[in-house]
């Protein structure tokens, strides 16, 4: 079964304390991406990766880092979290290059609260 | 610039009635269009997509969507709504990509569908 797994699902942390949200996929997909979901703003892309060692900024990358050392993993790193990063985060993965309209699949989401 | 618009924050429909959730897009080249559904406390689930071919696309749970190139729309429809269809629906577009091989998915802000018993 195609799966995108995120951890932790729920986290309350304090301002400035570094944290990492892990994302793993079992589909051998090249494409992976992080989104944040905020009321009234829908899904906004943070970073995406077309393949191992290839990452690009999305629309709201400030305050976040990512790495893609292996195909299956795409962790999201908040070096110094701030309250405006309180949000629901989704990792997604999909296959195929240009010319394909392959679907992307989402994890269950990670609720992050920064106090 | 690419964009997706879902003009309605919420759509209410009575159970058994047909439903439409609207989506319009702006993208250079031919678009790849998607609909996703999000149930409470869950991730987004894929419903259907348009890549090419027939303008009417059928998807999961009895949903379908009609691609209209002249109106740049991709409205989601269902002939007879169920209470269990109540959820948040997202339209998304993927561009054709760049010469360097990168592409992006752009999501709308979502439409909350409420089906009333």
Coordinates of N, CA and C in Angstrom, one line a residue:
Chain A
X1 N 0.8 -1.2 0.0 CA 0.0 0.0 0.0 C 0.9 1.2 0.0
X2 N 0.5 2.2 -0.9 CA 1.3 3.4 -1.0 C 1.1 4.2 0.3
X3 N 2.3 4.6 0.9 CA 2.2 5.3 2.1 C 3.2 6.4 2.2
X4 N 2.8 7.6 2.8 CA 3.7 8.6 3.2 C 3.5 8.8 4.7
X5 N 4.6 8.6 5.4 CA 4.5 8.6 6.9 C 5.2 9.8 7.5
X6 N 4.5 10.5 8.3 CA 5.1 11.7 9.0 C 5.2 11.5 10.5
X7 N 6.2 12.0 11.1 CA 6.3 12.0 12.5 C 7.1 13.2 13.0
X8 N 6.7 13.8 14.2 CA 5.5 13.4 14.9 C 4.2 13.9 14.3
X9 N 3.1 13.3 14.7 CA 1.8 13.8 14.3 C 1.3 15.0 15.0
X10 N 1.7 15.1 16.3 CA 1.4 16.3 17.1 C 2.6 16.7 17.9
X11 N 2.9 18.0 18.0 CA 4.0 18.5 18.8 C 3.7 19.9 19.2
X12 N 4.0 20.1 20.5 CA 4.0 21.4 21.1 C 5.4 21.7 21.5
X13 N 6.0 22.8 21.0 CA 7.4 23.1 21.3 C 7.5 24.6 21.7
X14 N 8.7 25.0 22.2 CA 8.9 26.4 22.6 C 9.7 27.1 21.5
X15 N 9.6 28.4 21.5 CA 10.3 29.2 20.5 C 11.8 29.0 20.6
X16 N 12.4 28.8 19.5 CA 13.8 28.7 19.4 C 14.4 27.3 19.6
X17 N 13.6 26.3 19.9 CA 14.1 25.0 20.1 C 14.0 24.2 18.8
X18 N 15.1 23.8 18.3 CA 15.2 23.2 17.0 C 14.4 21.9 16.9
X19 N 13.6 21.7 15.8 CA 12.9 20.4 15.7 C 12.9 20.0 14.3
X20 N 12.7 18.7 14.1 CA 12.7 18.0 12.8 C 11.4 17.2 12.7
X21 N 10.7 17.4 11.6 CA 9.6 16.6 11.3 C 10.0 15.6 10.2
X22 N 9.9 14.3 10.4 CA 10.4 13.4 9.4 C 9.3 13.0 8.5
X23 N 9.7 12.6 7.3 CA 8.8 12.2 6.2 C 9.4 11.0 5.5
X24 N 8.7 9.9 5.3 CA 9.2 8.8 4.7 C 8.1 8.2 3.7
X25 N 8.6 7.8 2.5 CA 7.6 7.2 1.6 C 8.1 5.8 1.1
X26 N 7.1 4.9 0.9 CA 7.5 3.6 0.5 C 7.2 3.3 -1.0
X27 N 7.1 4.3 -1.8 CA 6.7 4.2 -3.2 C 7.9 4.4 -4.2
X28 N 9.1 4.7 -3.7 CA 10.2 4.9 -4.5 C 10.0 6.1 -5.5
X29 N 9.2 7.1 -5.0 CA 8.9 8.2 -5.8 C 10.1 9.3 -5.8
X30 N 10.3 9.9 -7.0 CA 11.3 10.9 -7.1 C 10.9 12.2 -6.4
X31 N 9.7 12.6 -6.6 CA 9.2 13.9 -6.1 C 8.7 13.9 -4.7
X32 N 9.2 14.8 -3.9 CA 8.6 15.0 -2.5 C 8.5 16.4 -2.2
X33 N 7.6 16.8 -1.3 CA 7.3 18.2 -1.1 C 6.7 18.3 0.3
X34 N 6.9 19.5 0.9 CA 6.3 19.9 2.2 C 5.4 21.1 1.9
X35 N 4.2 21.0 2.6 CA 3.2 22.1 2.6 C 2.8 22.4 4.0
X36 N 2.4 23.7 4.1 CA 1.7 24.0 5.4 C 0.3 24.5 5.1
X37 N -0.6 24.1 6.0 CA -2.0 24.4 5.8 C -2.5 25.4 6.9
X38 N -3.0 26.5 6.5 CA -3.4 27.5 7.4 C -4.8 28.0 7.0
X39 N -5.7 28.3 8.0 CA -7.1 28.6 7.7 C -7.1 29.8 6.7
X40 N -7.9 29.7 5.7 CA -8.1 30.8 4.7 C -7.0 30.9 3.7
X41 N -5.9 30.2 3.9 CA -4.8 30.3 3.0 C -4.6 29.0 2.2
X42 N -5.3 27.9 2.5 CA -5.1 26.7 1.8 C -3.8 26.1 2.1
X43 N -3.3 25.4 1.1 CA -2.0 24.7 1.2 C -0.9 25.6 0.5
X44 N 0.2 25.8 1.2 CA 1.3 26.6 0.6 C 2.5 25.7 0.7
X45 N 3.2 25.7 -0.4 CA 4.4 24.9 -0.6 C 5.6 25.5 0.1
X46 N 6.3 24.7 0.9 CA 7.5 25.2 1.6 C 8.8 24.9 0.8
X47 N 9.0 23.6 0.6 CA 10.1 23.2 -0.2 C 9.7 21.9 -1.0
X48 N 10.4 21.7 -2.1 CA 10.1 20.4 -2.8 C 11.4 19.9 -3.3
X49 N 11.4 18.6 -3.7 CA 12.6 17.9 -4.1 C 12.2 17.1 -5.3
X50 N 13.0 17.2 -6.4 CA 12.7 16.4 -7.6 C 13.5 15.1 -7.6
X51 N 14.5 15.0 -6.7 CA 15.2 13.7 -6.6 C 16.2 13.9 -5.5
X52 N 17.0 12.8 -5.2 CA 18.0 12.9 -4.2 C 19.0 14.0 -4.5
X53 N 19.3 14.8 -3.4 CA 20.2 15.9 -3.5 C 19.8 17.0 -4.3
X54 N 18.5 17.1 -4.7 CA 17.9 18.2 -5.5 C 16.7 18.7 -4.7
X55 N 16.9 19.9 -4.2 CA 15.8 20.6 -3.5 C 15.6 22.0 -4.0
X56 N 14.4 22.5 -3.9 CA 14.0 23.8 -4.4 C 13.0 24.5 -3.4
X57 N 13.1 25.8 -3.3 CA 12.2 26.5 -2.5 C 10.8 26.6 -3.1
X58 N 9.8 26.5 -2.2 CA 8.5 26.7 -2.7 C 8.1 28.2 -2.4
X59 N 6.9 28.4 -2.0 CA 6.4 29.7 -1.9 C 6.7 30.4 -0.5
X60 N 6.8 29.5 0.5 CA 7.1 30.0 1.9 C 8.2 29.3 2.6
X61 N 9.4 29.4 2.0 CA 10.6 28.6 2.6 C 11.2 29.2 3.8
X62 N 10.9 30.5 4.1 CA 11.6 31.2 5.2 C 11.4 30.5 6.5
X63 N 12.5 30.2 7.2 CA 12.5 29.6 8.5 C 12.5 28.1 8.5
X64 N 12.6 27.5 7.3 CA 12.7 26.1 7.2 C 13.9 25.6 6.4
X65 N 14.3 24.4 6.6 CA 15.3 23.7 5.9 C 14.9 22.3 5.6
X66 N 15.4 21.8 4.5 CA 15.1 20.4 4.1 C 16.4 19.7 3.7
X67 N 16.4 18.4 3.6 CA 17.5 17.7 3.0 C 16.9 16.4 2.3
X68 N 17.6 16.0 1.3 CA 17.1 14.8 0.6 C 18.4 13.9 0.3
X69 N 18.8 13.2 1.3 CA 20.0 12.4 1.2 C 19.6 11.0 0.7
X70 N 18.4 10.6 0.9 CA 17.9 9.3 0.4 C 16.6 9.5 -0.3
X71 N 16.3 8.7 -1.2 CA 15.1 8.9 -2.0 C 13.8 8.8 -1.1
X72 N 13.8 8.0 -0.1 CA 12.6 7.7 0.7 C 12.3 8.8 1.7
X73 N 13.4 9.5 2.1 CA 13.2 10.4 3.3 C 13.4 11.9 2.9
X74 N 12.5 12.8 3.5 CA 12.6 14.2 3.2 C 12.2 15.0 4.5
X75 N 13.1 15.1 5.4 CA 12.8 15.7 6.7 C 12.7 17.2 6.5
X76 N 11.8 17.8 7.3 CA 11.6 19.3 7.4 C 12.2 19.7 8.7
X77 N 13.1 20.7 8.7 CA 13.8 21.2 9.8 C 13.5 22.6 10.1
X78 N 13.1 22.8 11.4 CA 12.9 24.2 11.9 C 14.0 24.5 12.8
X79 N 15.0 25.3 12.4 CA 16.2 25.5 13.2 C 15.8 26.3 14.4
X80 N 15.0 27.3 14.3 CA 14.6 28.2 15.4 C 13.1 28.5 15.3
X81 N 12.3 27.6 15.7 CA 10.8 27.8 15.5 C 10.3 29.1 16.1
X82 N 9.3 29.7 15.5 CA 8.7 30.9 16.0 C 7.2 30.6 16.0
X83 N 6.4 31.4 16.8 CA 5.0 31.1 16.9 C 4.3 31.2 15.5
X84 N 4.8 32.0 14.6 CA 4.1 32.1 13.2 C 4.3 30.8 12.4
X85 N 5.1 29.9 12.9 CA 5.2 28.6 12.3 C 4.2 27.5 12.8
X86 N 3.4 28.0 13.8 CA 2.3 27.1 14.2 C 1.4 26.8 13.1
X87 N 1.2 25.5 12.7 CA 0.5 25.2 11.5 C 0.3 23.7 11.4
X88 N -0.4 23.3 10.4 CA -0.6 21.9 10.1 C 0.3 21.6 8.9
X89 N 1.2 20.7 9.0 CA 2.2 20.4 7.9 C 1.9 19.1 7.3
X90 N 2.0 19.1 5.9 CA 1.9 17.9 5.1 C 3.1 17.6 4.3
X91 N 3.5 16.4 4.3 CA 4.5 15.9 3.3 C 3.8 15.2 2.2
X92 N 4.3 15.3 1.0 CA 3.7 14.6 -0.1 C 4.8 14.0 -1.0
X93 N 4.4 12.9 -1.7 CA 5.4 12.3 -2.6 C 4.6 11.9 -3.9
X94 N 5.4 11.9 -5.0 CA 4.8 11.5 -6.3 C 5.9 11.1 -7.3
X95 N 5.5 10.4 -8.3 CA 6.5 9.9 -9.3 C 6.4 10.6 -10.6
X96 N 7.3 10.3 -11.5 CA 7.2 10.8 -12.9 C 7.9 12.1 -13.1
X97 N 8.4 12.3 -14.3 CA 9.0 13.6 -14.6 C 8.1 14.4 -15.5
X98 N 8.7 15.3 -16.2 CA 7.9 16.2 -17.1 C 7.1 15.3 -18.1
X99 N 5.9 15.8 -18.4 CA 5.1 15.0 -19.4 C 4.2 14.0 -18.7
X100 N 4.4 13.8 -17.5 CA 3.5 12.8 -16.8 C 2.7 13.6 -15.8
X101 N 1.4 13.2 -15.6 CA 0.6 13.9 -14.7 C 0.4 13.1 -13.5
X102 N 1.4 12.5 -13.0 CA 1.3 11.6 -11.9 C 0.8 12.2 -10.6
X103 N 0.0 11.5 -9.9 CA -0.6 12.0 -8.7 C 0.4 12.1 -7.6
X104 N 0.2 13.1 -6.7 CA 1.0 13.1 -5.5 C 0.1 12.6 -4.3
X105 N 0.8 12.0 -3.4 CA 0.1 11.4 -2.3 C 0.6 12.0 -1.0
X106 N -0.4 12.2 0.0 CA -0.1 13.0 1.2 C 0.0 12.1 2.4
X107 N 0.9 12.6 3.3 CA 0.9 12.0 4.7 C -0.3 12.5 5.4
X108 N -0.5 12.0 6.7 CA -1.6 12.3 7.5 C -1.5 13.7 8.2
X109 N -0.4 14.3 8.1 CA -0.3 15.7 8.6 C 0.4 15.7 10.0
X110 N 1.1 16.8 10.3 CA 1.7 17.0 11.6 C 1.3 18.3 12.1
X111 N 0.6 18.3 13.3 CA 0.1 19.5 13.9 C 1.3 20.0 14.8
X112 N 1.8 21.2 14.5 CA 2.9 21.8 15.2 C 2.4 23.1 15.9
X113 N 2.6 23.2 17.2 CA 2.3 24.4 17.9 C 3.6 24.9 18.5
X114 N 3.9 26.2 18.3 CA 5.1 26.8 18.8 C 4.7 27.9 19.8
X115 N 5.1 27.7 21.1 CA 4.6 28.7 22.1 C 5.8 29.6 22.6
Chain B
X1 N 1.8 34.2 -13.8 CA 2.1 33.3 -12.7 C 0.9 32.3 -12.6
X2 N 1.3 31.1 -12.1 CA 0.3 30.1 -12.0 C -0.6 30.3 -10.8
X3 N -1.9 30.0 -10.9 CA -2.7 30.1 -9.8 C -3.9 29.2 -9.9
X4 N -4.6 29.0 -8.8 CA -5.8 28.2 -8.7 C -6.8 29.0 -7.8
X5 N -8.0 29.1 -8.3 CA -9.0 29.9 -7.5 C -10.2 29.0 -7.2
X6 N -10.5 28.9 -5.9 CA -11.8 28.3 -5.5 C -12.7 29.4 -4.9
X7 N -13.6 29.9 -5.7 CA -14.3 31.1 -5.3 C -15.2 31.0 -4.1
X8 N -15.6 29.8 -3.7 CA -16.5 29.6 -2.6 C -15.8 29.0 -1.4
X9 N -15.9 29.6 -0.3 CA -15.3 29.1 0.9 C -16.1 27.9 1.4
X10 N -17.4 27.9 1.2 CA -18.3 26.9 1.6 C -19.5 26.7 0.7
X11 N -19.8 25.4 0.5 CA -21.0 25.1 -0.3 C -21.9 24.2 0.5
X12 N -23.2 24.6 0.6 CA -24.2 23.7 1.3 C -25.1 23.1 0.3
X13 N -25.4 21.9 0.5 CA -26.3 21.2 -0.5 C -27.1 20.1 0.3
X14 N -28.3 19.9 -0.1 CA -29.1 18.9 0.6 C -28.8 17.5 0.1
X15 N -28.9 16.6 1.0 CA -28.6 15.2 0.6 C -29.5 14.8 -0.5
X16 N -28.9 14.1 -1.5 CA -29.6 13.7 -2.7 C -29.6 14.6 -3.8
X17 N -29.3 15.9 -3.6 CA -29.2 16.9 -4.6 C -27.8 16.8 -5.3
X18 N -27.8 17.3 -6.5 CA -26.5 17.4 -7.2 C -25.6 18.5 -6.6
X19 N -24.3 18.3 -6.6 CA -23.4 19.2 -6.0 C -22.3 19.7 -7.1
X20 N -21.9 20.9 -6.9 CA -20.8 21.4 -7.8 C -19.9 22.2 -6.9
X21 N -18.6 22.0 -7.0 CA -17.6 22.7 -6.3 C -16.7 23.3 -7.4
X22 N -16.6 24.6 -7.4 CA -15.9 25.3 -8.5 C -14.4 25.5 -8.4
X23 N -13.8 25.5 -9.5 CA -12.3 25.7 -9.5 C -12.0 26.3 -10.9
X24 N -11.2 27.4 -10.9 CA -10.6 28.0 -12.1 C -9.1 28.1 -11.9
X25 N -8.4 28.1 -13.0 CA -7.0 28.0 -12.9 C -6.3 29.0 -13.9
X26 N -5.1 29.2 -13.7 CA -4.3 30.0 -14.6 C -2.9 29.4 -14.7
X27 N -2.5 28.9 -15.8 CA -1.2 28.2 -16.0 C -0.8 28.3 -17.4
X28 N 0.5 28.4 -17.6 CA 1.0 28.5 -19.0 C 1.1 27.0 -19.5
X29 N 0.7 26.9 -20.8 CA 0.7 25.5 -21.4 C -0.5 24.7 -21.0
X30 N -0.5 23.5 -21.3 CA -1.6 22.6 -20.9 C -1.5 22.2 -19.5
X31 N -2.6 22.3 -18.8 CA -2.5 22.0 -17.3 C -2.7 20.5 -17.0
X32 N -2.2 20.1 -15.9 CA -2.6 18.9 -15.2 C -3.4 19.3 -14.0
X33 N -4.6 18.8 -13.9 CA -5.6 19.3 -12.9 C -6.0 18.2 -12.0
X34 N -6.1 18.5 -10.7 CA -6.4 17.5 -9.7 C -7.5 18.0 -8.7
X35 N -8.2 17.0 -8.1 CA -9.1 17.3 -7.0 C -8.7 16.3 -5.9
X36 N -8.6 16.9 -4.7 CA -8.3 16.2 -3.5 C -9.4 16.5 -2.4
X37 N -9.6 15.5 -1.5 CA -10.6 15.7 -0.4 C -9.9 15.5 0.9
X38 N -10.2 16.3 1.9 CA -9.6 16.2 3.2 C -10.8 16.0 4.2
X39 N -10.8 14.9 4.9 CA -11.7 14.7 6.0 C -11.0 15.2 7.3
X40 N -11.8 15.5 8.3 CA -11.3 16.0 9.6 C -10.1 15.2 10.1
X41 N -9.0 15.9 10.5 CA -7.9 15.2 11.1 C -7.2 14.2 10.2
X42 N -7.3 14.4 8.9 CA -6.7 13.4 7.9 C -5.9 14.2 6.9
X43 N -5.1 13.5 6.2 CA -4.4 14.1 5.1 C -5.3 14.2 3.9
X44 N -4.7 14.8 2.8 CA -5.5 14.9 1.6 C -5.5 13.6 0.8
X45 N -6.7 13.2 0.3 CA -6.8 12.0 -0.5 C -7.2 12.4 -1.9
X46 N -6.5 11.7 -2.8 CA -6.7 12.0 -4.3 C -8.1 11.5 -4.7
X47 N -8.8 12.4 -5.5 CA -10.1 12.0 -6.0 C -10.1 11.7 -7.5
X48 N -9.5 12.6 -8.2 CA -9.5 12.5 -9.7 C -8.5 13.5 -10.3
X49 N -8.2 13.2 -11.6 CA -7.3 14.2 -12.3 C -7.6 14.2 -13.8
X50 N -7.3 15.3 -14.4 CA -7.3 15.5 -15.8 C -5.9 15.7 -16.3
X51 N -5.6 14.9 -17.3 CA -4.3 15.0 -17.9 C -4.5 15.4 -19.4
X52 N -5.2 14.6 -20.1 CA -5.5 14.9 -21.5 C -6.7 14.0 -21.9
X53 N -7.3 14.2 -23.0 CA -8.4 13.4 -23.5 C -9.8 13.9 -23.2
X54 N -10.6 13.0 -22.8 CA -12.0 13.3 -22.5 C -12.1 14.4 -21.4
X55 N -13.0 15.4 -21.7 CA -13.1 16.5 -20.8 C -13.8 16.2 -19.5
X56 N -14.6 15.1 -19.5 CA -15.3 14.7 -18.3 C -14.5 13.5 -17.7
X57 N -14.0 13.8 -16.5 CA -13.2 12.8 -15.8 C -14.0 12.2 -14.6
X58 N -13.9 10.9 -14.5 CA -14.6 10.2 -13.4 C -13.6 9.8 -12.3
X59 N -14.0 9.9 -11.1 CA -13.0 9.6 -10.0 C -13.7 8.7 -8.9
X60 N -13.1 8.8 -7.7 CA -13.5 8.0 -6.6 C -14.8 8.5 -6.0
X61 N -15.5 7.6 -5.3 CA -16.8 7.9 -4.6 C -17.9 8.6 -5.4
X62 N -17.9 8.3 -6.7 CA -18.9 8.9 -7.6 C -18.7 10.3 -8.0
X63 N -17.6 10.9 -7.7 CA -17.3 12.2 -8.2 C -16.8 12.3 -9.6
X64 N -17.1 13.4 -10.3 CA -16.5 13.6 -11.6 C -16.2 15.1 -11.7
X65 N -15.4 15.4 -12.7 CA -15.1 16.8 -12.9 C -15.0 17.1 -14.4
X66 N -15.4 18.3 -14.8 CA -15.4 18.7 -16.2 C -14.3 19.7 -16.5
X67 N -13.5 19.4 -17.4 CA -12.4 20.3 -17.8 C -13.0 21.2 -18.9
X68 N -12.9 22.5 -18.8 CA -13.3 23.5 -19.8 C -12.2 24.4 -20.1
X69 N -11.6 24.2 -21.2 CA -10.4 24.9 -21.6 C -10.7 26.4 -21.8
X70 N -11.8 26.7 -22.5 CA -12.1 28.1 -22.8 C -12.4 28.9 -21.6
X71 N -13.0 28.3 -20.6 CA -13.3 29.0 -19.3 C -12.2 28.7 -18.2
X72 N -11.2 28.0 -18.6 CA -10.1 27.6 -17.6 C -10.7 27.2 -16.3
X73 N -11.6 26.2 -16.4 CA -12.3 25.7 -15.2 C -12.2 24.2 -15.1
X74 N -12.3 23.7 -13.9 CA -12.3 22.3 -13.6 C -13.2 22.1 -12.4
X75 N -14.5 22.2 -12.6 CA -15.5 22.1 -11.6 C -15.7 20.6 -11.2
X76 N -15.8 20.4 -9.9 CA -16.1 19.0 -9.3 C -17.6 18.9 -9.2
X77 N -18.1 17.7 -9.6 CA -19.5 17.5 -9.5 C -19.8 16.1 -9.0
X78 N -21.1 16.0 -8.5 CA -21.6 14.7 -8.1 C -23.1 14.7 -8.3
X79 N -23.7 13.7 -8.9 CA -25.1 13.8 -9.2 C -26.0 13.8 -8.0
X80 N -25.6 13.1 -6.9 CA -26.4 12.9 -5.8 C -25.5 12.9 -4.5
X81 N -25.6 14.0 -3.7 CA -24.7 14.2 -2.6 C -25.1 13.3 -1.4
X82 N -24.1 12.9 -0.7 CA -24.3 12.1 0.5 C -23.8 12.9 1.7
X83 N -24.4 12.7 2.9 CA -23.9 13.4 4.1 C -22.4 13.1 4.3
X84 N -22.0 11.9 4.0 CA -20.6 11.5 4.2 C -19.6 12.2 3.2
X85 N -20.2 12.9 2.2 CA -19.3 13.7 1.3 C -18.8 15.0 2.0
X86 N -19.4 15.4 3.1 CA -19.0 16.6 3.8 C -17.6 16.5 4.2
X87 N -16.8 17.5 3.6 CA -15.4 17.5 3.8 C -14.8 18.8 3.2
X88 N -13.5 19.0 3.2 CA -12.8 20.1 2.6 C -12.2 19.6 1.3
X89 N -12.5 20.3 0.2 CA -12.1 19.9 -1.1 C -11.1 20.9 -1.7
X90 N -10.0 20.4 -2.2 CA -9.0 21.2 -2.8 C -8.8 20.9 -4.3
X91 N -8.7 21.9 -5.1 CA -8.3 21.8 -6.5 C -6.8 22.1 -6.6
X92 N -6.2 21.5 -7.5 CA -4.7 21.7 -7.7 C -4.4 21.7 -9.1
X93 N -3.3 22.4 -9.5 CA -2.8 22.4 -10.9 C -1.3 22.1 -10.9
X94 N -0.9 21.3 -11.8 CA 0.6 21.2 -12.0 C 0.9 21.7 -13.3
X95 N 2.0 22.5 -13.3 CA 2.4 23.1 -14.6 C 3.2 22.1 -15.4
X96 N 3.6 22.6 -16.6 CA 4.3 21.7 -17.6 C 5.7 21.5 -17.2
X97 N 6.2 22.3 -16.3 CA 7.6 22.2 -15.9 C 8.5 23.1 -16.6
X98 N 9.8 23.1 -16.1 CA 10.8 23.9 -16.8 C 11.8 23.0 -17.6
X99 N 12.6 23.7 -18.3 CA 13.6 22.9 -19.1 C 14.6 22.2 -18.2
X100 N 14.7 22.7 -17.0 CA 15.6 22.0 -16.1 C 15.0 20.8 -15.4
X101 N 13.7 20.6 -15.7 CA 13.0 19.4 -15.2 C 12.2 19.6 -13.9
X102 N 12.1 20.8 -13.4 CA 11.4 21.0 -12.2 C 9.9 21.4 -12.5
X103 N 9.0 21.0 -11.6 CA 7.6 21.4 -11.8 C 7.1 21.6 -10.4
X104 N 5.9 22.3 -10.3 CA 5.3 22.6 -9.1 C 3.8 22.3 -9.1
X105 N 3.3 21.9 -8.0 CA 1.8 21.8 -7.8 C 1.4 23.0 -7.0
X106 N 0.3 23.6 -7.5 CA -0.3 24.8 -6.8 C -1.7 24.4 -6.4
X107 N -2.0 24.7 -5.1 CA -3.3 24.3 -4.6 C -4.2 25.5 -4.4
X108 N -5.5 25.3 -4.5 CA -6.5 26.4 -4.1 C -6.6 26.5 -2.6
X109 N -7.4 27.4 -2.2 CA -7.6 27.6 -0.7 C -8.6 26.7 -0.1
X110 N -9.2 25.9 -0.9 CA -10.2 24.9 -0.4 C -11.6 25.4 -0.3
X111 N -12.5 24.4 -0.5 CA -14.0 24.7 -0.3 C -14.5 23.7 0.6
X112 N -15.2 24.2 1.6 CA -15.8 23.2 2.6 C -17.2 22.9 2.1
X113 N -17.4 21.6 1.9 CA -18.7 21.1 1.4 C -19.5 20.6 2.6
X114 N -20.7 21.1 2.8 CA -21.6 20.6 3.8 C -22.9 20.0 3.2
X115 N -23.1 18.7 3.4 CA -24.2 18.1 2.9 C -25.2 17.9 4.0
X116 N -26.4 18.4 3.9 CA -27.4 18.5 5.0 C -28.4 17.4 4.8
X117 N -28.6 16.6 5.9 CA -29.6 15.5 5.8 C -31.0 16.0 5.7

